[in-house]
XYZ file of C-alpha atoms in Angstrom:
637
model
C 0.000 0.000 0.000
C 3.131 2.300 0.040
C 2.589 3.032 -3.594
C -0.970 3.871 -2.821
C 0.004 6.264 -0.019
C 2.392 8.092 -2.316
C -0.263 8.399 -4.927
C -2.768 9.794 -2.479
C -0.511 11.929 -0.177
C -1.518 15.503 0.619
C 0.507 18.728 0.314
C 1.159 18.598 4.084
C 2.727 15.156 3.683
C 5.052 16.483 1.009
C 6.078 19.430 3.144
C 6.589 17.219 6.174
C 8.658 14.783 4.140
C 10.793 17.608 2.805
C 11.420 18.908 6.320
C 12.450 15.474 7.480
C 14.965 15.130 4.646
C 16.523 18.563 5.281
C 16.771 18.080 9.064
C 17.363 14.410 9.686
C 18.581 15.057 13.239
C 15.213 16.517 14.151
C 12.704 13.698 14.675
C 9.380 14.195 12.897
C 6.454 14.651 15.240
C 3.429 12.606 14.018
C 0.422 14.804 13.537
C -3.136 13.824 14.419
C -3.947 13.740 10.697
C -1.145 11.258 10.093
C -2.490 9.033 12.829
C -6.006 9.141 11.417
C -4.679 8.461 7.933
C -2.855 5.368 9.145
C -5.996 4.170 10.927
C -8.061 4.601 7.770
C -5.478 2.727 5.692
C -5.411 -0.094 8.193
C -9.212 -0.318 8.229
C -9.286 -0.119 4.415
C -6.857 -3.036 4.075
C -8.389 -5.168 6.831
C -12.035 -4.693 5.783
C -13.946 -7.772 4.600
C -15.873 -5.587 2.182
C -14.118 -5.388 -1.179
C -13.181 -1.758 -1.821
C -11.104 0.301 -4.222
C -10.397 4.003 -4.622
C -10.920 5.293 -8.158
C -9.703 8.607 -9.539
C -11.677 11.002 -11.722
C -10.452 9.268 -14.854
C -11.825 5.933 -13.709
C -8.528 4.228 -12.808
C -7.849 2.356 -9.569
C -5.434 4.179 -7.238
C -5.809 1.767 -4.307
C -7.466 -1.602 -3.657
C -7.792 -3.661 -0.488
C -7.160 -7.339 0.009
C -10.842 -8.249 -0.141
C -11.268 -6.561 -3.520
C -8.179 -8.271 -4.889
C -9.293 -11.625 -3.499
C -12.726 -11.221 -5.100
C -11.057 -10.833 -8.486
C -8.307 -13.434 -7.822
C -5.510 -10.876 -7.931
C -3.165 -8.820 -5.693
C -3.911 -5.278 -4.550
C -0.868 -3.727 -6.218
C -1.707 -5.479 -9.501
C -5.036 -3.682 -9.677
C -3.600 -0.169 -9.372
C -3.919 1.902 -12.583
C -6.405 -0.580 -14.065
C -9.761 0.619 -15.427
C -12.317 0.146 -12.665
C -15.214 -0.157 -15.121
C -13.550 -3.148 -16.780
C -12.951 -4.886 -13.469
C -16.621 -4.810 -12.452
C -18.252 -4.695 -15.904
C -19.829 -1.246 -15.595
C -19.850 -0.640 -19.353
C -22.194 -3.558 -20.113
C -25.305 -1.369 -19.956
C -25.571 2.086 -21.447
C -27.671 3.439 -18.580
C -25.250 2.169 -15.909
C -22.245 3.460 -17.828
C -23.785 6.926 -18.132
C -24.561 7.023 -14.409
C -21.005 5.921 -13.607
C -19.582 8.778 -15.658
C -21.823 11.205 -13.787
C -20.493 9.926 -10.451
C -16.879 10.343 -11.610
C -17.580 13.951 -12.639
C -19.250 14.685 -9.318
C -22.657 15.306 -10.920
C -24.316 12.300 -9.271
C -23.853 11.380 -5.639
C -24.166 7.594 -5.775
C -24.580 4.583 -8.026
C -25.710 1.111 -7.043
C -26.094 -1.769 -9.471
C -25.960 -5.559 -9.651
C -23.270 -7.294 -11.700
C -22.438 -10.896 -12.464
C -18.631 -11.306 -12.341
C -16.425 -14.116 -13.513
C -13.955 -15.382 -10.912
C -10.562 -16.511 -12.177
C -11.200 -20.053 -10.912
C -14.134 -20.307 -13.351
C -17.197 -19.838 -11.195
C -19.542 -16.885 -11.502
C -20.802 -14.768 -8.671
C -23.441 -12.105 -8.297
C -22.264 -8.846 -6.790
C -23.722 -5.539 -5.722
C -21.512 -2.639 -6.836
C -21.728 0.718 -5.043
C -19.886 3.923 -5.926
C -19.831 7.120 -3.922
C -17.539 10.190 -3.565
C -14.656 10.394 -1.067
C -15.150 13.806 0.587
C -12.442 16.390 -0.052
C -10.407 14.314 -2.529
C -12.330 14.267 -5.805
C -11.975 10.487 -5.819
C -14.611 7.761 -5.696
C -14.894 4.789 -3.378
C -15.979 1.625 -5.147
C -17.270 -1.250 -3.002
C -18.305 -4.710 -4.134
C -20.285 -7.204 -2.045
C -20.907 -10.835 -2.952
C -24.672 -11.411 -3.031
C -24.624 -14.834 -4.719
C -26.214 -16.611 -1.755
C -28.920 -13.974 -1.544
C -29.579 -14.219 -5.270
C -29.812 -18.003 -5.052
C -32.295 -17.721 -2.212
C -34.307 -15.147 -4.135
C -34.298 -17.401 -7.181
C -35.545 -20.359 -5.134
C -38.238 -18.241 -3.515
C -39.278 -16.846 -6.887
C -39.492 -20.354 -8.314
C -41.744 -21.390 -5.454
C -43.803 -18.247 -5.899
C -44.137 -18.617 -9.661
C -44.767 -22.373 -9.937
C -47.683 -24.585 -9.039
C -46.815 -26.911 -6.126
C -48.923 -29.795 -7.496
C -47.912 -29.960 -11.161
C -44.609 -27.988 -10.967
C -45.812 -25.995 -13.950
C -45.622 -22.200 -14.128
C -48.584 -20.721 -12.294
C -50.934 -17.885 -13.177
C -48.506 -15.168 -12.016
C -45.628 -16.433 -14.166
C -47.949 -17.047 -17.106
C -49.181 -13.460 -17.130
C -45.649 -12.172 -16.635
C -44.487 -14.166 -19.658
C -47.526 -13.170 -21.701
C -47.072 -9.475 -20.950
C -43.356 -9.706 -21.745
C -44.082 -11.451 -25.057
C -46.580 -8.790 -26.096
C -44.240 -5.961 -25.042
C -41.219 -7.493 -26.776
C -43.174 -8.068 -29.965
C -44.292 -4.447 -30.054
C -40.649 -3.284 -30.101
C -39.376 -5.834 -32.601
C -39.304 -5.174 -36.318
C -38.971 -8.227 -38.519
C -37.590 -10.453 -35.758
C -40.705 -12.611 -35.393
C -44.119 -13.332 -36.815
C -45.780 -10.574 -34.811
C -48.519 -13.004 -33.740
C -49.413 -14.859 -30.576
C -51.621 -17.843 -29.820
C -53.249 -19.353 -26.763
C -54.952 -22.652 -25.974
C -57.064 -22.292 -22.817
C -58.025 -25.712 -21.460
C -60.441 -26.946 -18.833
C -60.985 -30.581 -17.826
C -64.553 -31.855 -18.222
C -65.996 -33.415 -15.101
C -62.927 -32.945 -12.912
C -65.056 -32.051 -9.887
C -66.622 -35.510 -10.024
C -63.141 -37.058 -9.714
C -62.412 -35.030 -6.586
C -65.825 -35.744 -5.099
C -65.789 -39.507 -5.702
C -62.102 -40.476 -5.503
C -60.704 -37.738 -3.309
C -58.370 -34.798 -3.798
C -55.246 -36.960 -3.698
C -56.317 -38.806 -6.831
C -57.409 -35.494 -8.303
C -53.938 -34.032 -7.740
C -52.350 -37.076 -9.368
C -54.629 -36.629 -12.346
C -53.641 -32.966 -12.637
C -49.958 -33.915 -12.518
C -50.446 -36.546 -15.229
C -52.370 -34.086 -17.404
C -49.592 -31.522 -16.939
C -47.020 -34.047 -18.132
C -49.002 -34.805 -21.284
C -49.534 -31.130 -22.030
C -45.824 -30.470 -21.645
C -45.056 -33.361 -23.998
C -47.491 -32.005 -26.597
C -45.923 -28.552 -26.323
C -42.381 -29.909 -26.650
C -43.297 -31.957 -29.712
C -45.022 -29.108 -31.527
C -43.162 -26.095 -30.166
C -40.797 -24.168 -32.378
C -41.183 -20.677 -31.032
C -38.548 -18.136 -30.138
C -37.846 -19.819 -26.811
C -37.571 -23.331 -28.228
C -41.027 -24.363 -27.016
C -44.368 -23.213 -25.736
C -45.162 -22.189 -22.198
C -47.481 -24.590 -20.390
C -49.044 -23.232 -17.199
C -51.645 -24.222 -14.666
C -53.869 -21.227 -14.054
C -55.764 -22.761 -11.153
C -58.143 -25.612 -10.446
C -58.343 -27.764 -13.557
C -57.523 -24.922 -15.936
C -54.353 -24.952 -18.046
C -52.952 -22.653 -20.710
C -50.507 -23.198 -23.568
C -48.933 -19.968 -24.788
C -47.479 -19.911 -28.297
C -45.178 -16.988 -29.007
C -44.474 -16.046 -32.625
C -47.313 -18.258 -33.808
C -47.590 -18.894 -37.520
C -51.371 -18.810 -37.778
C -54.579 -20.481 -36.704
C -53.593 -23.796 -38.283
C -50.661 -24.136 -35.899
C -52.932 -23.512 -32.921
C -55.551 -25.894 -34.310
C -52.927 -28.654 -34.664
C -51.782 -28.068 -31.102
C -55.365 -28.154 -29.809
C -56.053 -31.426 -31.639
C -52.951 -33.078 -30.207
C -53.768 -31.853 -26.700
C -57.354 -33.083 -26.965
C -56.215 -36.510 -28.140
C -53.551 -36.741 -25.427
C -55.939 -35.866 -22.609
C -58.564 -38.342 -23.811
C -56.143 -41.262 -23.498
C -56.932 -43.175 -20.250
C -54.853 -42.448 -17.156
C -53.511 -45.149 -14.803
C -53.147 -43.597 -11.352
C -52.095 -45.946 -8.556
C -54.518 -48.642 -9.623
C -57.203 -46.199 -10.719
C -57.945 -46.112 -14.445
C -59.552 -42.794 -15.350
C -60.824 -41.368 -18.590
C -61.406 -37.649 -18.897
C -61.880 -35.138 -21.663
C -61.160 -31.460 -22.062
C -62.707 -28.364 -23.580
C -60.290 -25.948 -25.247
C -60.689 -22.347 -26.294
C -58.253 -21.341 -29.043
C -57.258 -17.750 -29.810
C -54.681 -16.647 -32.388
C -54.127 -13.037 -33.411
C -51.605 -10.319 -34.185
C -49.812 -8.927 -31.152
C -50.240 -5.368 -32.392
C -53.136 -3.878 -30.467
C -53.522 -6.971 -28.288
C -53.396 -6.755 -24.505
C -52.976 -9.581 -22.020
C -56.417 -8.853 -20.595
C -58.060 -8.809 -24.020
C -56.402 -12.063 -25.062
C -57.494 -13.832 -21.884
C -61.039 -12.519 -22.182
C -61.238 -13.901 -25.708
C -59.796 -17.240 -24.580
C -62.211 -17.468 -21.652
C -65.159 -16.704 -23.922
C -64.057 -19.317 -26.448
C -63.609 -21.921 -23.719
C -67.176 -21.187 -22.612
C -68.346 -21.782 -26.184
C -66.550 -25.131 -26.268
C -68.301 -26.122 -23.042
C -71.683 -24.896 -24.248
C -71.299 -26.676 -27.600
C -71.001 -30.070 -25.902
C -67.546 -30.296 -24.252
C -64.724 -32.649 -25.328
C -63.828 -30.320 -28.189
C -61.796 -27.296 -29.156
C -63.355 -24.099 -30.455
C -61.686 -21.275 -32.347
C -62.431 -17.690 -31.389
C -65.072 -16.178 -33.688
C -65.170 -12.350 -33.781
C -68.743 -12.316 -35.112
C -69.984 -14.650 -32.397
C -68.149 -12.596 -29.829
C -69.723 -9.408 -31.152
C -73.127 -11.016 -30.663
C -72.135 -11.952 -27.109
C -70.965 -8.415 -26.441
C -74.255 -7.093 -27.766
C -76.120 -9.425 -25.427
C -74.010 -8.177 -22.554
C -74.698 -4.571 -23.501
C -78.427 -5.267 -23.690
C -78.376 -7.104 -20.377
C -76.642 -4.258 -18.585
C -79.092 -1.643 -19.886
C -82.358 -3.594 -19.827
C -83.527 -2.677 -16.341
C -82.784 1.049 -16.712
C -84.500 1.000 -20.114
C -87.808 0.063 -18.494
C -87.519 3.005 -16.124
C -86.496 5.355 -18.951
C -89.523 4.475 -21.092
C -87.585 2.964 -24.003
C -90.183 0.220 -24.576
C -93.413 0.423 -26.511
C -96.143 -1.990 -27.531
C -97.455 -2.949 -30.933
C -100.504 -5.137 -31.445
C -101.302 -7.935 -33.901
C -104.985 -8.757 -34.509
C -106.562 -12.112 -33.659
C -109.242 -12.512 -36.353
C -112.338 -14.689 -36.372
C -111.818 -17.019 -39.359
C -115.548 -17.330 -39.984
C -116.600 -13.659 -39.884
C -113.299 -11.830 -40.362
C -113.967 -9.765 -37.231
C -111.092 -8.793 -34.955
C -111.793 -10.583 -31.675
C -108.599 -9.639 -29.857
C -105.046 -8.472 -30.212
C -101.686 -9.794 -29.002
C -99.423 -7.221 -27.360
C -95.851 -7.408 -28.689
C -93.164 -5.378 -26.989
C -90.526 -3.397 -28.880
C -87.348 -1.865 -27.454
C -86.360 1.493 -28.969
C -82.695 1.096 -28.062
C -80.635 4.304 -28.354
C -77.693 2.393 -29.863
C -79.155 -0.608 -31.710
C -82.448 0.851 -32.911
C -85.797 -0.937 -32.646
C -85.404 -4.448 -31.258
C -88.007 -7.217 -31.450
C -88.667 -9.544 -28.488
C -86.436 -12.350 -29.760
C -83.459 -10.029 -29.238
C -83.984 -9.371 -25.540
C -86.690 -11.524 -23.925
C -84.287 -14.430 -23.435
C -81.812 -12.078 -21.773
C -84.538 -10.676 -19.534
C -85.522 -14.182 -18.454
C -81.913 -15.038 -17.626
C -81.169 -12.011 -15.460
C -84.627 -11.715 -13.879
C -85.530 -8.356 -15.396
C -88.428 -10.114 -17.163
C -90.461 -9.546 -13.980
C -90.107 -5.767 -14.150
C -90.565 -5.715 -17.938
C -93.527 -8.091 -17.768
C -95.312 -5.883 -15.258
C -94.826 -2.876 -17.510
C -96.146 -4.747 -20.576
C -99.155 -6.052 -18.683
C -100.065 -2.612 -17.336
C -99.559 -0.852 -20.696
C -101.586 -3.488 -22.606
C -104.500 -3.408 -20.147
C -104.533 0.391 -20.161
C -104.650 0.414 -23.976
C -107.406 -2.217 -24.167
C -109.515 -0.187 -21.745
C -108.908 2.973 -23.807
C -110.188 1.238 -26.964
C -113.246 0.052 -25.069
C -114.033 3.562 -23.832
C -113.361 5.328 -27.126
C -115.245 2.795 -29.277
C -117.842 0.960 -27.199
C -119.391 -2.145 -28.696
C -121.269 -5.238 -27.633
C -118.121 -7.386 -28.079
C -114.972 -5.374 -27.155
C -111.637 -6.801 -28.208
C -109.540 -8.601 -25.620
C -105.772 -8.159 -25.246
C -103.387 -11.119 -25.044
C -100.094 -10.761 -23.135
C -97.203 -13.215 -23.040
C -96.091 -14.318 -19.572
C -92.764 -15.964 -18.739
C -92.609 -18.765 -16.182
C -90.140 -16.741 -14.146
C -92.843 -14.116 -13.651
C -94.899 -16.772 -11.865
C -92.008 -17.908 -9.669
C -90.297 -14.579 -8.944
C -93.351 -12.392 -8.417
C -96.940 -12.617 -7.260
C -98.537 -12.710 -10.706
C -102.070 -13.100 -9.352
C -101.715 -9.991 -7.190
C -100.084 -8.041 -10.044
C -102.906 -8.910 -12.449
C -105.604 -8.053 -9.897
C -104.012 -4.689 -9.100
C -103.541 -3.774 -12.768
C -107.110 -4.746 -13.694
C -108.408 -2.657 -10.789
C -106.159 0.254 -11.719
C -107.088 0.278 -15.415
C -110.750 -0.745 -15.041
C -110.394 -3.535 -17.620
C -112.714 -6.500 -17.175
C -110.857 -9.770 -16.453
C -112.586 -11.419 -19.424
C -110.799 -8.974 -21.737
C -107.346 -10.122 -20.639
C -105.676 -13.244 -21.996
C -102.350 -14.501 -20.651
C -100.172 -16.653 -22.937
C -97.682 -19.193 -21.576
C -95.579 -21.594 -23.615
C -96.622 -25.223 -23.827
C -93.547 -26.487 -21.965
C -94.230 -24.053 -19.125
C -97.927 -24.864 -18.773
C -97.612 -28.632 -19.202
C -94.954 -28.771 -16.508
C -96.879 -26.574 -14.117
C -97.266 -27.863 -10.609
C -97.410 -26.383 -7.152
C -97.241 -22.610 -7.148
C -97.478 -22.088 -10.977
C -100.569 -24.297 -11.203
C -102.154 -22.540 -8.249
C -101.481 -19.166 -9.877
C -103.040 -20.267 -13.168
C -106.084 -21.588 -11.368
C -106.489 -18.366 -9.394
C -106.240 -16.292 -12.561
C -108.781 -18.482 -14.313
C -111.132 -18.210 -11.354
C -110.735 -14.443 -11.591
C -112.053 -14.618 -15.167
C -108.746 -14.156 -17.001
C -108.307 -16.283 -20.123
C -105.281 -18.635 -20.149
C -103.769 -19.625 -23.498
C -101.106 -22.169 -24.357
C -98.723 -20.591 -26.870
C -96.811 -22.545 -29.549
C -98.939 -25.633 -28.883
C -97.674 -28.808 -30.508
C -93.940 -28.114 -30.224
C -93.299 -29.210 -26.646
C -94.196 -31.942 -24.212
C -97.896 -32.440 -24.845
C -99.392 -34.430 -21.995
C -102.937 -34.492 -23.326
C -104.329 -36.173 -20.223
C -102.867 -33.371 -18.117
C -104.288 -30.803 -20.503
C -107.845 -31.632 -19.417
C -107.021 -30.683 -15.810
C -105.374 -27.330 -16.585
C -107.305 -24.038 -16.301
C -106.742 -23.308 -19.993
C -109.250 -21.758 -22.377
C -107.281 -21.310 -25.617
C -104.765 -23.311 -27.645
C -102.521 -21.397 -30.059
C -101.247 -23.768 -32.757
C -97.598 -23.272 -33.580
C -96.825 -21.796 -36.981
C -95.008 -24.965 -38.094
C -98.411 -26.682 -38.482
C -99.900 -23.782 -40.388
C -96.990 -23.521 -42.806
C -97.811 -27.038 -43.988
C -101.127 -25.680 -45.283
C -99.448 -23.360 -47.767
C -99.339 -24.073 -51.471
C -95.844 -23.613 -52.841
C -95.026 -23.337 -56.530
C -95.031 -26.809 -58.036
C -96.041 -28.494 -54.753
C -99.208 -29.401 -52.910
C -99.993 -29.279 -49.213
C -99.377 -32.396 -47.191
C -102.732 -34.007 -46.311
C -101.194 -35.258 -43.078
C -100.777 -31.685 -41.832
C -104.472 -31.027 -42.273
C -105.329 -34.287 -40.535
C -103.142 -33.418 -37.533
C -104.527 -29.908 -37.205
C -108.102 -31.136 -37.584
C -107.534 -33.698 -34.828
C -106.050 -31.050 -32.528
C -108.945 -28.692 -33.202
C -111.529 -31.394 -32.500
C -109.721 -32.386 -29.298
C -109.605 -28.769 -28.131
C -113.296 -28.210 -28.895
C -114.297 -31.349 -26.971
C -112.349 -30.001 -24.014
C -114.188 -26.701 -24.307
C -111.194 -24.793 -25.687
C -110.934 -22.435 -28.638
C -108.101 -22.670 -31.160
C -105.996 -19.882 -32.664
C -103.685 -20.574 -35.605
C -100.476 -18.549 -35.744
C -98.488 -17.480 -38.817
C -101.400 -17.364 -41.255
C -99.970 -15.745 -44.365
C -102.241 -16.689 -47.279
C -105.951 -16.832 -47.997
C -105.559 -20.509 -48.865
C -104.210 -21.271 -45.406
C -107.090 -19.338 -43.831
C -109.667 -21.210 -45.915
C -108.292 -24.620 -44.982
C -108.033 -23.669 -41.292
C -111.630 -22.458 -41.388
C -112.678 -25.734 -43.011
C -111.185 -27.838 -40.218
C -112.916 -25.707 -37.581
C -110.132 -23.421 -36.350
C -111.666 -20.466 -34.528
C -109.261 -17.528 -34.965
C -106.165 -16.768 -36.952
C -103.175 -14.531 -36.475
C -100.587 -13.599 -39.070
C -99.508 -11.319 -41.876
C -102.559 -12.188 -43.962
C -104.615 -10.077 -41.570
C -102.010 -7.613 -40.312
C -98.508 -7.287 -39.013
C -97.980 -5.946 -35.522
C -99.084 -2.312 -35.713
C -99.406 0.779 -33.549
C -102.467 1.221 -31.257
C -104.101 3.856 -33.479
C -104.132 1.410 -36.428
C -105.933 -1.139 -34.279
C -108.355 1.581 -33.238
C -109.139 2.165 -36.926
C -109.846 -1.531 -37.433
C -112.165 -1.587 -34.443
C -113.896 1.565 -35.674
C -114.600 0.113 -39.093
C -115.993 -3.039 -37.491
C -118.242 -1.010 -35.218
C -119.505 1.098 -38.128
C -120.109 -1.974 -40.212
C -121.942 -3.673 -37.393
C -124.200 -0.651 -36.852
C -124.951 -0.384 -40.557
C -125.804 -4.076 -40.736
C -128.031 -3.759 -37.676
C -129.844 -0.740 -39.150
C -130.360 -2.570 -42.417
C -131.868 -5.543 -40.592
C -134.244 -3.252 -38.650
C -135.308 -1.444 -41.838
C -136.055 -4.697 -43.604
C -138.111 -5.919 -40.686
C -140.150 -2.677 -40.625
C -140.799 -2.829 -44.361
C -141.958 -6.401 -44.059
C -144.369 -5.444 -41.296
C -145.774 -2.494 -43.329
C -145.466 -3.567 -46.966
C -147.714 -0.800 -48.222
C -145.959 1.972 -46.391
C -143.273 4.248 -47.757
C -139.679 3.174 -47.825
C -137.768 4.305 -44.738
C -135.636 7.406 -45.048
C -131.915 6.827 -44.483
C -131.927 9.470 -41.783
C -135.025 8.212 -40.123
C -135.431 6.774 -36.635
C -133.687 3.532 -35.697
C -130.358 4.348 -37.336
């Protein structure tokens, strides 16, 4: 260290040395500074922390034994060497720039992690720290060996990022890898395909394995499945990393990530191989199990793709695979997904739409096939959606039944229809006012007090119970028992008409039909379409025979029959011939606004009055044959 002391001596040392040389007989008196300097040098050399003093140009001016030992050298051999080369500070541009700032005194401190190569061949991880030495313009460089800490951190990270059952990467590592792949691809230009793929897998019926054989067998099954998935990925993988990432995301869900995918065909091939591998029987400690899997497959360009968006698409596609029958793979379909998103948008806005008055009713006439008179109307709800325009019931009724909003919507429809029917009755009184028919979902019977709702609405609107008809589907009515049956009976006792809609398409227990409080059967349109003459064809006689039998059965049970989807005069004539009571369809009218129905009722009323006046006039003339002919404006009109 003598060379080091000469290199770092102060002006006072030089003066003191000069005095000693000129006056050798006068012993030098050690100053307090000299004593402190010797103490610092001793501590510097004896310290276990590897340290070196670096000048402003970046060269070592002093190094202690620990620093030399760390590099497999001697302290004096390190003097005048470039400090940055010794600890690899130039490997990263950011670190190198910060190091230069520290040397110039523009930055107070630098701390970084470096992996150094020991002369004996092994590598070690170190933490390098640089800071200024006050009053000298030099920098103190210290290096600590953190290899053991890094190894411990690596082991802890492995435990944190891997599933303890299957030893596969877990959800956290999967998303880390996925995010890194998407980020790396966005910065690359021409280095890869710019695409990414994902197979999202779920075992079919895995819960049954846990419930019947226990979780230990279930864990063994998961481990065996993981091994087969890894084998499939290794056999088909040729991505940037030499293979695909296989991860267990939780439960019985697995994911296979394909970086730099080459297209949907690659993902489809992988999904087929995975499906076949999983369906092979498993032998687990004497237990032979057979399982299947459902797989959602997504493949797309990385540009504009987020980890969240990719997983949402994969989850949706997996749901499709399950819904389509399981034991299959399904490819993401943007059009199908758009439909799903539309359903979600409708579902989220359906309840508020009722409160905001976005719904309206149109009415389709129910016409007497014998006289052509409108006997009633069916109320059909329309949704004037601010984004999607006018929507018919098939677009949103199913959604309303799923989320329960059908109760709120059904109450609104029932109230609006009864109010309108009463308004027609008041504005155009007649001996036979038209009734209004309203569709009722089974969930309205279960989730609300339908009998109370109907009674309150009839009392509120003043509509007679006989002018209200409630339509329920055949499957709902035929399966009615307990509370639904009691509700139907109470409504019937109240005087409300009960109709079975779409009759003939469901489970028709005819013996049970005689015990239901039903007054009307509405034949499904599939029967009526068989009555239509097509070009070059003739109606099927069997259709007429079936309809005639249904009509006769209904009449013997005291029920009336309405035929739906009547579109031609020929259909109407044949339905009239077999005894069908009323018809509904485009032949008579599409669903129209209330004022159009009012016009129909008005014309009927006028026609009925004219016919009645004509009959009275004829009777009077017959009684007084010699009298004058009645004046059109005379009494009785």
